[in-house]
Coordinates of C-alpha atoms and ligand atoms in Angstrom, one line a residue:
X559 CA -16.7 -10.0 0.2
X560 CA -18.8 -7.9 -2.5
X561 CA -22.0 -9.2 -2.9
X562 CA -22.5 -8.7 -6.5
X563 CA -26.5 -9.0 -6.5
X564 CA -26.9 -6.7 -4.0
X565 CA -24.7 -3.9 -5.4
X566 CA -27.0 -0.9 -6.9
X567 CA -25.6 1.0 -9.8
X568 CA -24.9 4.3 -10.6
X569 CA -23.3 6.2 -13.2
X570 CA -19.6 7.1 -12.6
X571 CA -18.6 10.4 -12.9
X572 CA -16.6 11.5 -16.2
X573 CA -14.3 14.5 -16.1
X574 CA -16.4 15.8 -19.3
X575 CA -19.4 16.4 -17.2
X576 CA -17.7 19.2 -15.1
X577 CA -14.5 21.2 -16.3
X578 CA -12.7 23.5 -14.1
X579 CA -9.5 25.1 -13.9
X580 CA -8.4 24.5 -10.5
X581 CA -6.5 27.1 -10.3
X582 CA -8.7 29.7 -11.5
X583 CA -11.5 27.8 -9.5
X584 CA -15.2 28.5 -8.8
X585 CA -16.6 27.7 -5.8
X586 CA -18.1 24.4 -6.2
X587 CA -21.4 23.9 -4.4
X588 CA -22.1 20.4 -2.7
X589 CA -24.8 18.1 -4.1
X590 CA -27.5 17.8 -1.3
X591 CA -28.6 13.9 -2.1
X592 CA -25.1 12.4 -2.0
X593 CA -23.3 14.4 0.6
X594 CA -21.4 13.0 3.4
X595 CA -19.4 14.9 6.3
X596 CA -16.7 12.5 5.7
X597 CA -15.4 11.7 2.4
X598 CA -12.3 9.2 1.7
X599 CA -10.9 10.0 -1.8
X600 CA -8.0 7.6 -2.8
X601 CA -6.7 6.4 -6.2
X602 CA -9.2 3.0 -6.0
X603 CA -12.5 2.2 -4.6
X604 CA -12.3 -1.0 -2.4
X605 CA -13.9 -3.0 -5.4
X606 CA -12.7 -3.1 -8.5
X607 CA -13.8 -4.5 -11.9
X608 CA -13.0 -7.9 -12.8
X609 CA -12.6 -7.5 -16.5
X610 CA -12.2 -4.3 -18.0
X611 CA -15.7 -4.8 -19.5
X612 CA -17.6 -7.0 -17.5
X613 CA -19.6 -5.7 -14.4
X614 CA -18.2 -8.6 -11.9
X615 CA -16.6 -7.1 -9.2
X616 CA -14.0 -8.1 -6.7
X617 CA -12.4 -6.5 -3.8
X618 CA -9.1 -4.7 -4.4
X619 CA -6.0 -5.9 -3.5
X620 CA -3.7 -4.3 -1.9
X621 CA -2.8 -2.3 2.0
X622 CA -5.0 0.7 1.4
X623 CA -7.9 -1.5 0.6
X624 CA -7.5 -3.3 3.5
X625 CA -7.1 -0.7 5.9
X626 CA -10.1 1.6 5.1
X627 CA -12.8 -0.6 4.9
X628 CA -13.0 -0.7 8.5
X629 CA -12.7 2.7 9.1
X630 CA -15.4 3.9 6.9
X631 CA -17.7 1.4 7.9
X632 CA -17.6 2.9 11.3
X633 CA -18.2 6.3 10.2
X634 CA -20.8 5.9 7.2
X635 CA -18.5 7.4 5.2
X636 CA -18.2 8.3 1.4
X637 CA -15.8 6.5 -0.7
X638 CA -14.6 8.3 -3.9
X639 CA -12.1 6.3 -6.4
X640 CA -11.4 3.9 -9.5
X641 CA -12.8 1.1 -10.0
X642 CA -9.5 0.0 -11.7
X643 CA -11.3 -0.7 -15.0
X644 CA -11.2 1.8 -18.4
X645 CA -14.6 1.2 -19.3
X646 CA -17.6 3.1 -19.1
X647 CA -19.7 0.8 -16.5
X648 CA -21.7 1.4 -13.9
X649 CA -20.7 0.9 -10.7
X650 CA -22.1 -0.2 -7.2
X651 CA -23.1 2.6 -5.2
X652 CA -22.4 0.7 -1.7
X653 CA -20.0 -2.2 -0.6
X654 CA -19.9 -3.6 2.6
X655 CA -21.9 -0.6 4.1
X656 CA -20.0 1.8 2.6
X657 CA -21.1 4.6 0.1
X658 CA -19.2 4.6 -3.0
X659 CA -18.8 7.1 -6.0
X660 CA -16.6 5.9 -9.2
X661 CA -14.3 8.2 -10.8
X662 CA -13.7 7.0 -14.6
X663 CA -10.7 7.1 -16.5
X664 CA -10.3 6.5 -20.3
X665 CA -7.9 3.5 -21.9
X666 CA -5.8 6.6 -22.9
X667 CA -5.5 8.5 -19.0
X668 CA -5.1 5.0 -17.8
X669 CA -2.2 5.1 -19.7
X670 CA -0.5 8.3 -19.2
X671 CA -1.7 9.1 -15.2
X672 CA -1.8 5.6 -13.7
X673 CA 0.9 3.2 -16.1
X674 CA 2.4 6.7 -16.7
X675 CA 3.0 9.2 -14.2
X676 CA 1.6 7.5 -11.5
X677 CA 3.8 4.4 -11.9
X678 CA 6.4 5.0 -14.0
X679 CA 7.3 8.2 -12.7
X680 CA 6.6 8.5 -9.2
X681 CA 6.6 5.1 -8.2
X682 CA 10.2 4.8 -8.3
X683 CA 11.1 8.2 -7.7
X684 CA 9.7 8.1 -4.1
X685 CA 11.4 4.1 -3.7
X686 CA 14.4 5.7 -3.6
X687 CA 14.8 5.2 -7.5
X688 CA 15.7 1.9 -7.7
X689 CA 14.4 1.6 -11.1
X690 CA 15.1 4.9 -13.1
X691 CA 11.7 7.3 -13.2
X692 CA 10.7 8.3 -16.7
X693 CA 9.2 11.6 -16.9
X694 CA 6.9 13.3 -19.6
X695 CA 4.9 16.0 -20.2
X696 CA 2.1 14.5 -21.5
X697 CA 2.2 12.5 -18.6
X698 CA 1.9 15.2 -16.0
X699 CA -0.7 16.9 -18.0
X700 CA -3.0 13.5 -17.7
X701 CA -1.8 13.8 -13.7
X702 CA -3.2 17.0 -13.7
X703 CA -6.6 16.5 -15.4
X704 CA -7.2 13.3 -13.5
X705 CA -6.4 14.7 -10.1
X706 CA -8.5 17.8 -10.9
X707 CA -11.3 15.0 -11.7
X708 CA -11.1 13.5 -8.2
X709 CA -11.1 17.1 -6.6
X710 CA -14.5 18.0 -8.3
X711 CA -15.8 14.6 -7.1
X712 CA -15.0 15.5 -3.7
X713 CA -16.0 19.0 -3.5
X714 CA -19.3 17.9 -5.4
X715 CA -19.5 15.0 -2.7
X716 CA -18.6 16.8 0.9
X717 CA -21.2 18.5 2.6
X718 CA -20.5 21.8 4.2
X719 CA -17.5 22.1 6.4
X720 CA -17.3 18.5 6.2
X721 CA -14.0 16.2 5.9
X722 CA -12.2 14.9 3.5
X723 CA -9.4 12.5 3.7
X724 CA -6.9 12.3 0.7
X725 CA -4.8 9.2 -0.1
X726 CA -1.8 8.5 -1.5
X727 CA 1.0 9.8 -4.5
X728 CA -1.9 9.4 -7.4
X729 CA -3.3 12.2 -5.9
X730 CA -0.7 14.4 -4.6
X731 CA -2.6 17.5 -6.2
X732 CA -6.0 17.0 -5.3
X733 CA -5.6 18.9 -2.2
X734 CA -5.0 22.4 -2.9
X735 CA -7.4 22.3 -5.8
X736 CA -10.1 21.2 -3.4
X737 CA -9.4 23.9 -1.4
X738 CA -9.4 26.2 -3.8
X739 CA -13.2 25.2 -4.6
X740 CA -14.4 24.2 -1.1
X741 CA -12.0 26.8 1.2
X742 CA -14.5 25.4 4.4
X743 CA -14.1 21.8 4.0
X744 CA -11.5 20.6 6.2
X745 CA -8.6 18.2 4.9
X746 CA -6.4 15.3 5.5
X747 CA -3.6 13.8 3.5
X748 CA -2.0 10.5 3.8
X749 CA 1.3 9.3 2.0
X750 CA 1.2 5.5 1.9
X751 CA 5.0 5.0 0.2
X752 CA 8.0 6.9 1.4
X753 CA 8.5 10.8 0.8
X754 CA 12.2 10.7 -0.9
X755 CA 15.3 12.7 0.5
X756 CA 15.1 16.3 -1.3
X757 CA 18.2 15.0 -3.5
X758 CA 16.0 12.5 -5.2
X759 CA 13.1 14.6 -5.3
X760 CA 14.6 17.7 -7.0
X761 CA 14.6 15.3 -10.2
X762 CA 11.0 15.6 -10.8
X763 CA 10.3 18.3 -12.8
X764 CA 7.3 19.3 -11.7
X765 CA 8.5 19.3 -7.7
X766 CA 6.7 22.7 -7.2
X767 CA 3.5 22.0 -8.1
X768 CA 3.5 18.4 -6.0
X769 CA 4.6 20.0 -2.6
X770 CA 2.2 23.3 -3.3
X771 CA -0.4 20.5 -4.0
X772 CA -0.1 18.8 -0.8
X773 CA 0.2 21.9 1.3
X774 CA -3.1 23.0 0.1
X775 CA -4.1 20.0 3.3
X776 CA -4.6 20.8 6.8
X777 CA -2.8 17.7 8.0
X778 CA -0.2 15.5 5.8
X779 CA 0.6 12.8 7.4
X780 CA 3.2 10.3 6.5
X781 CA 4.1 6.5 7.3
X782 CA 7.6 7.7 9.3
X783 CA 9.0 10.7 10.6
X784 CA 11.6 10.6 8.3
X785 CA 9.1 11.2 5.7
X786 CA 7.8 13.7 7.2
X787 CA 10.9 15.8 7.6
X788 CA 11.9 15.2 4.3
X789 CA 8.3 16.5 3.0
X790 CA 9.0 19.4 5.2
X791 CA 12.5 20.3 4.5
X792 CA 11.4 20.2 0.4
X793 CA 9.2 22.7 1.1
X794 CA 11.3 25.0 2.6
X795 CA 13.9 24.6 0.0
X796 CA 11.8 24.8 -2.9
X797 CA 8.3 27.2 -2.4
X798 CA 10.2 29.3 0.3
X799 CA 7.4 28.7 3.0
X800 CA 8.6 28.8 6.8
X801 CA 8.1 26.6 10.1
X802 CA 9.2 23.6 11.1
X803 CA 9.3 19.7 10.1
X804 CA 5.9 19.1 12.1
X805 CA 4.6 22.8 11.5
X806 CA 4.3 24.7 7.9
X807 CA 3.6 28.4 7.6
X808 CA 1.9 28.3 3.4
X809 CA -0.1 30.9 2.2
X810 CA -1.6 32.7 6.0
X811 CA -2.6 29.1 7.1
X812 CA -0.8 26.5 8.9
X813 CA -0.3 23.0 7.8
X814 CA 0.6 20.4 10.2
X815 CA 2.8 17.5 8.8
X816 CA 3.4 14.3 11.3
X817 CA 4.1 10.7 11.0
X818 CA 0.9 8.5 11.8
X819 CA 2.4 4.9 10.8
X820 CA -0.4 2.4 9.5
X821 CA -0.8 -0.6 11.2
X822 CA -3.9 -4.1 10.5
X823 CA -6.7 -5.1 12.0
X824 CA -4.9 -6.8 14.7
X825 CA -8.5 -7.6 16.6
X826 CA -10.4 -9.3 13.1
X827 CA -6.8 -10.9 12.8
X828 CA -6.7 -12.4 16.3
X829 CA -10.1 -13.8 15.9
X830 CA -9.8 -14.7 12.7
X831 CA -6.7 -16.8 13.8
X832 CA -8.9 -18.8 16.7
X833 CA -11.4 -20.3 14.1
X834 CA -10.4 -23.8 14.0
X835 CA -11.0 -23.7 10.5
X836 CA -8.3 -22.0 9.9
X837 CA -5.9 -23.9 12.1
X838 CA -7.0 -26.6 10.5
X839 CA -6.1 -25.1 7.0
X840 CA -2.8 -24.6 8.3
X841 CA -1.7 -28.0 9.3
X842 CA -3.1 -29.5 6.0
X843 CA -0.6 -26.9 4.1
X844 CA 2.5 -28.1 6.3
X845 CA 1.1 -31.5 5.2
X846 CA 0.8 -30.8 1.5
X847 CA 3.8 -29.2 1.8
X848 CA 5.4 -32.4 3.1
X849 CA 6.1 -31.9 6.8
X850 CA 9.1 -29.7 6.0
X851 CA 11.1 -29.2 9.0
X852 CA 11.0 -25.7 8.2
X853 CA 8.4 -23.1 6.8
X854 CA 9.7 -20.0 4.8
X855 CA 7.3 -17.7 3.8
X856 CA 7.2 -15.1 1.4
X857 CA 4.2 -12.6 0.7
X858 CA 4.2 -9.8 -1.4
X859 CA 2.6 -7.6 -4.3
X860 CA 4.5 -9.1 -7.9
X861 CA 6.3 -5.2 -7.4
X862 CA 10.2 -4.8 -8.3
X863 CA 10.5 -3.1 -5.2
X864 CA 9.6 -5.7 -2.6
X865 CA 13.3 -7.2 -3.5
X866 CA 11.6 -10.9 -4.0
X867 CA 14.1 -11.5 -6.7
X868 CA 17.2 -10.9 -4.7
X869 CA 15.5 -13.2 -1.4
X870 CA 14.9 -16.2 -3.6
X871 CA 18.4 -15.6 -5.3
X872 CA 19.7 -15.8 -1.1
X873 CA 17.9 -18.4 -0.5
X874 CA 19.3 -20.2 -3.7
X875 CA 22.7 -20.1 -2.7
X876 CA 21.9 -21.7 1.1
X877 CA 20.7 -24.2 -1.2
X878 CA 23.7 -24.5 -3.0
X879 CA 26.3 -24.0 0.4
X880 CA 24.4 -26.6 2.3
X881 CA 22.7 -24.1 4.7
X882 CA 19.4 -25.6 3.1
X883 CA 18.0 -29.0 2.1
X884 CA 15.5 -29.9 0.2
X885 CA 12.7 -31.8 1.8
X886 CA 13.6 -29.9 5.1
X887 CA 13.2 -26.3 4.2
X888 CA 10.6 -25.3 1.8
X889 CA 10.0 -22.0 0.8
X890 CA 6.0 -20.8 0.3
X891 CA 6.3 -17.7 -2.3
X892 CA 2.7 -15.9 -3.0
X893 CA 3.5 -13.3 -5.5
X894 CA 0.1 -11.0 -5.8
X895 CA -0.7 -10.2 -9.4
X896 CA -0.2 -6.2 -9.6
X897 CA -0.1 -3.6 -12.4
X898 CA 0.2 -6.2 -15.2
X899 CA -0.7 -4.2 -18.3
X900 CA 2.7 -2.7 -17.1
X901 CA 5.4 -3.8 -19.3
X902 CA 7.8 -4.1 -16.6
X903 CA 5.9 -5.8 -14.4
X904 CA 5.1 -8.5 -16.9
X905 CA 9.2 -8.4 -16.7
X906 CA 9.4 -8.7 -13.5
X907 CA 6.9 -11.4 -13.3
X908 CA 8.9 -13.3 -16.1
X909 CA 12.5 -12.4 -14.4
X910 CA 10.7 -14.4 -10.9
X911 CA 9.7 -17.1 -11.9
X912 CA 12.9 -18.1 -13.8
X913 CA 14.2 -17.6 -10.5
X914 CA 11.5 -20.1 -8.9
X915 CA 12.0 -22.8 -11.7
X916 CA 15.7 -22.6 -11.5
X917 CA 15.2 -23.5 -7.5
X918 CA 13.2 -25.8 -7.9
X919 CA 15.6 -27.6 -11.1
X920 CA 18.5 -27.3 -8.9
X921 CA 17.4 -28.2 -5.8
X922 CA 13.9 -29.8 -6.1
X923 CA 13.2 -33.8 -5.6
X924 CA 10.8 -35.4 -7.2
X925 CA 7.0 -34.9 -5.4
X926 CA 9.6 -32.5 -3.5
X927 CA 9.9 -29.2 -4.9
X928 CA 12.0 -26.9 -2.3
X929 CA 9.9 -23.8 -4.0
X930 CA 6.1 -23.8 -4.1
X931 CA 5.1 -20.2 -6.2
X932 CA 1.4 -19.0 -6.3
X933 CA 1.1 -15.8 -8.6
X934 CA -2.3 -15.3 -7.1
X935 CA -4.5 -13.0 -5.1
X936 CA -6.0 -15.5 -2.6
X937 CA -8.9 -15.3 0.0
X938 CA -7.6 -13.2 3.1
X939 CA -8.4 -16.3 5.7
X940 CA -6.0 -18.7 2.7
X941 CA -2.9 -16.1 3.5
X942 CA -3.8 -16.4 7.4
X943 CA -3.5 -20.0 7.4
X944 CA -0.4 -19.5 5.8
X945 CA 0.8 -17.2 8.0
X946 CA 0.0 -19.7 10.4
X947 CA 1.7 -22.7 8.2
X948 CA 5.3 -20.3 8.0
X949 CA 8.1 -20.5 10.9
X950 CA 9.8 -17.7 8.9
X951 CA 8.4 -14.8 7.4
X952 CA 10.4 -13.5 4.9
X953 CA 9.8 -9.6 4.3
X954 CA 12.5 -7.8 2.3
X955 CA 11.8 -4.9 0.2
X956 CA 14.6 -2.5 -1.1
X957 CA 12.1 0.6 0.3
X958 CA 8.8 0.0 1.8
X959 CA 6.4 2.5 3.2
X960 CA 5.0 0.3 6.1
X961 CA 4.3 -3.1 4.9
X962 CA 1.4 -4.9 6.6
X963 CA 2.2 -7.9 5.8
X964 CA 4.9 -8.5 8.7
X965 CA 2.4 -6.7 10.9
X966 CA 0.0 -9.4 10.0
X967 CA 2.4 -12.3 10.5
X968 CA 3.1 -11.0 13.9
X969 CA -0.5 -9.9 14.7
X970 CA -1.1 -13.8 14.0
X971 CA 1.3 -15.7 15.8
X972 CA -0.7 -15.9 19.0
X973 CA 0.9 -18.7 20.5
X974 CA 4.7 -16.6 20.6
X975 CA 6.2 -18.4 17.5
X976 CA 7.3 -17.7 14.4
X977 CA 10.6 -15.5 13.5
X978 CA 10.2 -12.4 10.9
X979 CA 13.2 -11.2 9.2
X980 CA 12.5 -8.0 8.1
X981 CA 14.2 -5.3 5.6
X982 CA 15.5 -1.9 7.5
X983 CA 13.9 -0.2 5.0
X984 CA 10.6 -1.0 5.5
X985 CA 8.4 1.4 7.6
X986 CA 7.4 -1.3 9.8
X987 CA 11.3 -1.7 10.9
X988 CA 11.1 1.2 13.1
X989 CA 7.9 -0.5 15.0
X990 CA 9.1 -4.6 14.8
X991 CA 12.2 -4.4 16.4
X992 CA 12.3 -7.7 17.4
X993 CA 13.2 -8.9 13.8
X994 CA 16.2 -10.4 12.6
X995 CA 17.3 -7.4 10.3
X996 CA 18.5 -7.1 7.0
X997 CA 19.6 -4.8 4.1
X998 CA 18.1 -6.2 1.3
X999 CA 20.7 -4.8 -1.1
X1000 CA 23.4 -6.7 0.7
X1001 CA 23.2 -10.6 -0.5
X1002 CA 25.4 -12.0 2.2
X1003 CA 23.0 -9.9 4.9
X1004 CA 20.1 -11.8 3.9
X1005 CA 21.8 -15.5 4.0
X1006 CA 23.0 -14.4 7.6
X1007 CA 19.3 -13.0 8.7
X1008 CA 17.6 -16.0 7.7
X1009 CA 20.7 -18.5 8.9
X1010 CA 20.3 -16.3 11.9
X1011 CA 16.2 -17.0 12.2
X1012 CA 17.2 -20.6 11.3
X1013 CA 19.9 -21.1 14.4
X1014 CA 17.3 -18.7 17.0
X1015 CA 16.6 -21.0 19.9
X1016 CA 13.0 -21.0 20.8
X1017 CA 13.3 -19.0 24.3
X1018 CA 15.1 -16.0 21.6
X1019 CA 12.4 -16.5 19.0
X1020 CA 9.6 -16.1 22.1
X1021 CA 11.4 -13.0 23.6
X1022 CA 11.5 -11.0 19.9
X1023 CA 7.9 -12.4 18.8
X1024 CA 7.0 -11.2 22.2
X1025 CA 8.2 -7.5 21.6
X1026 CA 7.1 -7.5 18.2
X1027 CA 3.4 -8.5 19.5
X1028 CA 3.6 -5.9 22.5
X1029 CA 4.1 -3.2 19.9
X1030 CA 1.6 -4.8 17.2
X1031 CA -1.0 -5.4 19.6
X1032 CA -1.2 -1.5 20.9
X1033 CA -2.8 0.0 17.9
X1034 CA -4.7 -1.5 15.3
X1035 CA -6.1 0.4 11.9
X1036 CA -9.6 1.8 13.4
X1037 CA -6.5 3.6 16.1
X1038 CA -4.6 4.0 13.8
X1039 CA -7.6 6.5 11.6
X1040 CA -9.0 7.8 14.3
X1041 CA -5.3 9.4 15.5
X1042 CA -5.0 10.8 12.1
X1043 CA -8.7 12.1 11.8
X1044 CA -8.1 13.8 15.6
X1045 CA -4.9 15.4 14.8
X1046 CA -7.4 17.1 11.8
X1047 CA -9.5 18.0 13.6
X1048 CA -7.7 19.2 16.7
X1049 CA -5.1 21.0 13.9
X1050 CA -2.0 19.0 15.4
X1051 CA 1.0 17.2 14.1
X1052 CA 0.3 13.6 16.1
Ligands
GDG563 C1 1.1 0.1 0.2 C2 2.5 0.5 0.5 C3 1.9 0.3 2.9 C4 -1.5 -9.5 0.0 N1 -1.7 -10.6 -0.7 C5 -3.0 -10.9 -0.6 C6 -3.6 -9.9 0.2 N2 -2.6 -9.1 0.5 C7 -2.8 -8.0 1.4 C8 -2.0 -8.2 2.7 C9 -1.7 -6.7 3.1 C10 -1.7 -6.0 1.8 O1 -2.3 -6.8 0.8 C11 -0.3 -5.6 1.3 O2 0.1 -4.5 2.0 P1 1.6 -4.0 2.0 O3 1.7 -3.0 3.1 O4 2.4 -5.2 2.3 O5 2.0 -3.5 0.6 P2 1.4 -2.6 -0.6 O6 0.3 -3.2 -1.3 O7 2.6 -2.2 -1.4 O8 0.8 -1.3 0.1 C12 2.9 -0.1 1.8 C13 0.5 0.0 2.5 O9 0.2 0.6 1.2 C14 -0.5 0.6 3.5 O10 -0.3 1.9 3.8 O11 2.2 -0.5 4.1 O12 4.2 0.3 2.2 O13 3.4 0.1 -0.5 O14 -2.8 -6.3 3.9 O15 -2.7 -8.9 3.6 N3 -4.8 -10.0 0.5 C15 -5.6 -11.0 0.0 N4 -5.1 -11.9 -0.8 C16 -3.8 -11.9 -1.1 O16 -3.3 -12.8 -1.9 N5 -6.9 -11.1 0.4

């Protein structure tokens, strides 16, 4: 957690201060006092403001957060990103032993690059377009200017021939126009969400620039190789360079493209899981909760596609066929606030939980309900305990690009129990085989996974926690950084 009176504060950097064209750009020199040789630029910081004009801060939510704190701690690296607020505040300069640098962003490019273009256009478009992507041109100009904003940070930030490691579709451009301005710093990009099929990506109008933006990286890795080839095959369609899905030939220099698939802190998790506190926790949950029988879990970010909408309406109808009781099986759905100045989000948010309060009118008892909803961001060791508290983990988005949430429910279940049913179009389906699959599109699938989780004796619930765990247990995230940051260095594909 942030301690707020020992944060220092610094100014955060306004695109005003330093205007270049990136693709007519200078040379930018490094800034001796704040250098690092390793420099992590993604969209936020790992704290973020707590009101848009107070100085309270709170750690982000969200995988990215999660997974980089460790990894920079290690290397007493240089964080450079938003603090998720629009208004001019200072920031901390350090959290949890790592050097931070705030980018800023105006009420007005929150609008257009983040709500806009970063949400409303990408978003979708790379998640297979389940919701239509919008796109406008003032939009991409704000993508532009805020992603040349974050390059000048960087290149102001790196110290010679240093590294810098770029995260995520915000900042798809950032590459190339840092190496336009720093040509001897070395760099690494890493796709969070899925890469889409060249059929969905040819929409975008501005699908040039993206890919030349990426290959302006030494390494672009992504969560699957099917991401990866479809990256690489665009490329080759649309800015004529050559090579091969793992190897591109852009502009005299090679750029390696590879699947490095995220995973959690499977050690602070393990440990984390012994405390007896936490155990404890657990047991008073399945109390509060009633001593259900059953435990059915459900954790995601309040985001249409995590498909929360269509689980609860599966579950509803094993309510309504008798596959489900009230009293027995209760269902545990956290629903982590996201993007709510986001119109339809705030839908989406609305659409739920008439979903939730129609369960629980239907099928509810009184001091009974059969749906307990928390639209919440709660302490890390709360969502362990509940991981703890769930016999089935419920994790079925329409597209995912890992999800570490059913990494974490498997990382957890020391003791071999627990059943995960898990979407095939999550990243982490490749990796947890041992899950009772389903297509999340198909209604009838998903009554079947979880009536097959449900039925699962406990010697076939052991045997696929047990693969799940074996695969969980190889890598965690420090592995998972340190494969990434090798293949950079060592100029390979994996
Ligand atoms: C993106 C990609 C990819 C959740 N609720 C709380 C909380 N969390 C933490 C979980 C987990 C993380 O947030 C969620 O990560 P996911 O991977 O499930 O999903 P996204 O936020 O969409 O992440 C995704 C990821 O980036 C990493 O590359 O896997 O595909 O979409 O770690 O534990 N943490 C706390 N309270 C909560 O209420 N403290």
């Amino acid at each position: 957690m942030l301690e707020q009176t020992n944060a220092r504060r610094v100014e955060t950097t306004w695109g005003s201060r330093v205007r270049l064209d990136s693709s007519n750009a200078a040379p930018v020199a490094p800034r001796d006092v704040h250098t690092s040789s390793f420099v992590v630029v993604a969209n936020r910081l790992p704290v973020q403001q707590s009101h848009s004009s107070g100085e309270d801060w709170r750690p982000s939510p969200g995988g990215l957060a999660s997974a980089l704190t460790s990894v920079l701690q290690s290397r007493n690296g240089l964080w450079i990103g938003w603090l998720g607020g629009t208004a001019a505040a200072s920031a901390p300069t350090d959290y949890e032993g790592i050097r931070i640098k705030a980018v800023a962003i105006s009420p007005e490019e929150y609008s257009d690059f983040y709500l806009g273009f970063s949400n409303a256009t990408l978003w979708p478009l790379y998640h297979d377009a389940i919701r239509a992507p919008t796109f406008h041109r003032k939009w991409w100009r704000a993508y532009q200017d805020i992603n040349r904003r974050y390059a000048v940070a960087a290149a102001e930030a790196v110290a010679p021939e240093g590294t810098v490691w770029i995260h995520d579709y915000q900042l798809q451009l950032v590459p190339d126009m840092l190496r336009r301005m720093r040509p001897d710093v070395r760099i690494g990009f890493f796709m969070h969400i899925p890469f889409p099929p060249s059929e969905l990506f040819m929409q975008l109008p501005w699908r040039r620039e993206i890919i030349n933006g990426l290959l302006g990286a030494d390494l672009i890795g992504f969560q699957v190789p099917h991401a990866a080839s479809n990256f690489s095959r665009t490329a080759r369609r649309l800015v004529g360079v050559t090579g091969t899905d793992s190897t591109i030939q852009s502009d005299g220099r090679t750029v390696r493209v590879g699947a490095f698939p995220i995973t959690v802190d499977t050690t602070q998790i393990i440990n984390m899981t012994r405390d007896p506190k936490i155990r404890e926790r657990a047991r008073e949950i399945r109390r509060d909760l009633g001593n259900p029988e059953v435990v059915l879990l459900g954790v995601d970010r309040l985001d249409y596609t995590k498909g929360i909408q269509q689980r609860l309406s599966a579950l509803s109808e094993m309510y309504a066929d008798g596959q489900l009781h009230g009293g027995t099986h209760v269902i545990v759905q956290v629903a982590v606030p996201s993007r709510e100045s986001d119109a339809h989000y705030d839908q989406e948010r609305h659409n739920l939980e008439q979903v939730v309060s129609a369960l629980n009118g239907d099928y509810g008892l009184v001091g009974s309900p059969v749906i307990h909803y928390l639209h919440q961001n709660l302490p890390f060791d709360e969502l362990l305990a509940l991981y703890l508290a769930a016999d089935i983990m419920l994790v079925t988005p329409f597209r995912d690009g890992m999800n570490l949430v059913a990494k974490e429910y498997v990382a957890c279940r020391t003791d071999l129990t627990g059943r995960l049913v898990l979407s095939e179009f999550a990243g982490a389906a490749a990796e947890l085989r041992g899950a009772f699959m389903v297509n999340p599109h198909d209604l009838d699938g998903i009554k079947e996974a979880i009536g097959s989780a449900l039925r699962a004796g406990p010697e076939e619930a052991k045997a696929r926690m047990q693969r799940m765990r074996r695969r969980v247990l190889r890598h965690d995230v420090a592995d998972w950084a340190q494969s990434f940051l090798l293949a950079l260095q060592r100029g390979t594909s994996a």
